Short mmCIF file of C-alpha atoms in Angstrom, two decimals:
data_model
loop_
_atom_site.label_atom_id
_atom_site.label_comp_id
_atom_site.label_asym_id
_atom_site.label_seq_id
_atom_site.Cartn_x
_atom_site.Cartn_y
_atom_site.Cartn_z
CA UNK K 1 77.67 70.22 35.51
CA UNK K 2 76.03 72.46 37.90
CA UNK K 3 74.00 74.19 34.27
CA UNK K 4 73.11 70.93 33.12
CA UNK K 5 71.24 70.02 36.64
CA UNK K 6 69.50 72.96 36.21
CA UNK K 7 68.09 72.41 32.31
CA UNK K 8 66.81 69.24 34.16
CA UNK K 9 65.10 70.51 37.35
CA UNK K 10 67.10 69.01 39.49
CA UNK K 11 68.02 72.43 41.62
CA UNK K 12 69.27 70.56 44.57
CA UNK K 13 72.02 69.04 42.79
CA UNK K 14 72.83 72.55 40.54
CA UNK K 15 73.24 74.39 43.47
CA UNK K 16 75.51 71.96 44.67
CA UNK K 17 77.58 72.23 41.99
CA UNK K 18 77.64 76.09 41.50
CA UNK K 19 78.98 75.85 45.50
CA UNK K 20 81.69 73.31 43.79
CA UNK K 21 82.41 75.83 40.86
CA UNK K 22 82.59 78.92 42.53
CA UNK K 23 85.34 77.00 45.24
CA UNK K 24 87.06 75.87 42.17
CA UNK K 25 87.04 79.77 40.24
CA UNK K 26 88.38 80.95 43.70
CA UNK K 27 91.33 79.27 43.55
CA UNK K 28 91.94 79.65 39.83
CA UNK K 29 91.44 83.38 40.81
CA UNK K 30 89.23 83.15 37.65
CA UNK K 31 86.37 86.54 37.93
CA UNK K 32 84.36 85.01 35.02
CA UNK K 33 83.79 81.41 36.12
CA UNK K 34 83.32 82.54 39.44
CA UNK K 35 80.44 84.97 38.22
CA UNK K 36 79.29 82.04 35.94
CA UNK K 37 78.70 80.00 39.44
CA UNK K 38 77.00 82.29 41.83
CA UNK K 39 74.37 83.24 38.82
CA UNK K 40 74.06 79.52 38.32
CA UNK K 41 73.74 79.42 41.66
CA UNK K 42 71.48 82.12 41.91
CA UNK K 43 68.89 80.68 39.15
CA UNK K 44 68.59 77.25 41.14
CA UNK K 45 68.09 79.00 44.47
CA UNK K 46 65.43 80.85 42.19
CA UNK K 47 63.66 77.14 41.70
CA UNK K 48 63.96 75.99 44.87
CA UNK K 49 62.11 79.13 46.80
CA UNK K 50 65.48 80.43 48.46
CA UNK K 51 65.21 84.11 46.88
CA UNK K 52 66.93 86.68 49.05
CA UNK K 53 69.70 83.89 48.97
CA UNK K 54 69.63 84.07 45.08
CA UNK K 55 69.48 87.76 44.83
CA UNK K 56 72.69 87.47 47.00
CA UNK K 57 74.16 85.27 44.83
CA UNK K 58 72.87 87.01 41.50
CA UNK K 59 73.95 90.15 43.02
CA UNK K 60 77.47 88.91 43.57
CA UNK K 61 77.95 87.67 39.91
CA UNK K 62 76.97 91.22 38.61
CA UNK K 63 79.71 92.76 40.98
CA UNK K 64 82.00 90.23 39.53
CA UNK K 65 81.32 90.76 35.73
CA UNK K 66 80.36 95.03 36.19
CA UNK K 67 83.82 95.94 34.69
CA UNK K 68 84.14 93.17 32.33
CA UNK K 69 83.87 92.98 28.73
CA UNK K 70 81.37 90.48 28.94
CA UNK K 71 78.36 92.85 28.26
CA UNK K 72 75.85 89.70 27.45
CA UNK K 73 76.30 87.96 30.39
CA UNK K 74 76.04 91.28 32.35
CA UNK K 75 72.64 91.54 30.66
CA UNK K 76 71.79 88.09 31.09
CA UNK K 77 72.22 88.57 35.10
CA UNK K 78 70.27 91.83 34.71
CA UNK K 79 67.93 89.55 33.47
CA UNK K 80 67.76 86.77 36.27
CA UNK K 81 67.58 89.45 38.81
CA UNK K 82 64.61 90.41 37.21
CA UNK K 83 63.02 86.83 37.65
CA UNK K 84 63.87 87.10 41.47
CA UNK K 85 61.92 90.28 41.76
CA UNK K 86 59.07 88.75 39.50
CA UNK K 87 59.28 85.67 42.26
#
């Protein structure tokens, strides 16, 4: 839910629900989905001006996913970083 608020600008109501995922990951002790909400996170505290906030938050997905498996969605944080420091 919290992806599909971003594709339609409404960053208010992603962030929201990255907040609601990433409380939800936490107590499925699930590393990947709670990396998949903090960089959701991350990109709508991108739109909405907030960006030490979503370097924080982009910062803490990486830490989550840095031993994983999952080398694209390592890259793909790598990658929204980036767009903070653009920003």
């Amino acid at each position: 839910i919290a992806l599909l608020y971003n594709v339609i600008e409404q960053y208010d109501s992603s962030f929201y629900f990255a907040k609601q995922t990433i409380a939800l990951a936490e107590e499925l002790s699930s590393n990947f989905a709670l990396a998949k909400g903090y960089q959701i996170g991350g990109n709508a505290l991108i739109k909405l001006g907030e960006y030490p906030m979503a370097f924080a938050f982009l910062n803490k997905a990486y830490d989550l996913l840095k031993d994983s498996p999952f080398q694209i969605e390592i890259q793909r944080v790598y990658l929204d970083i980036g767009y903070v420091h653009y920003y």
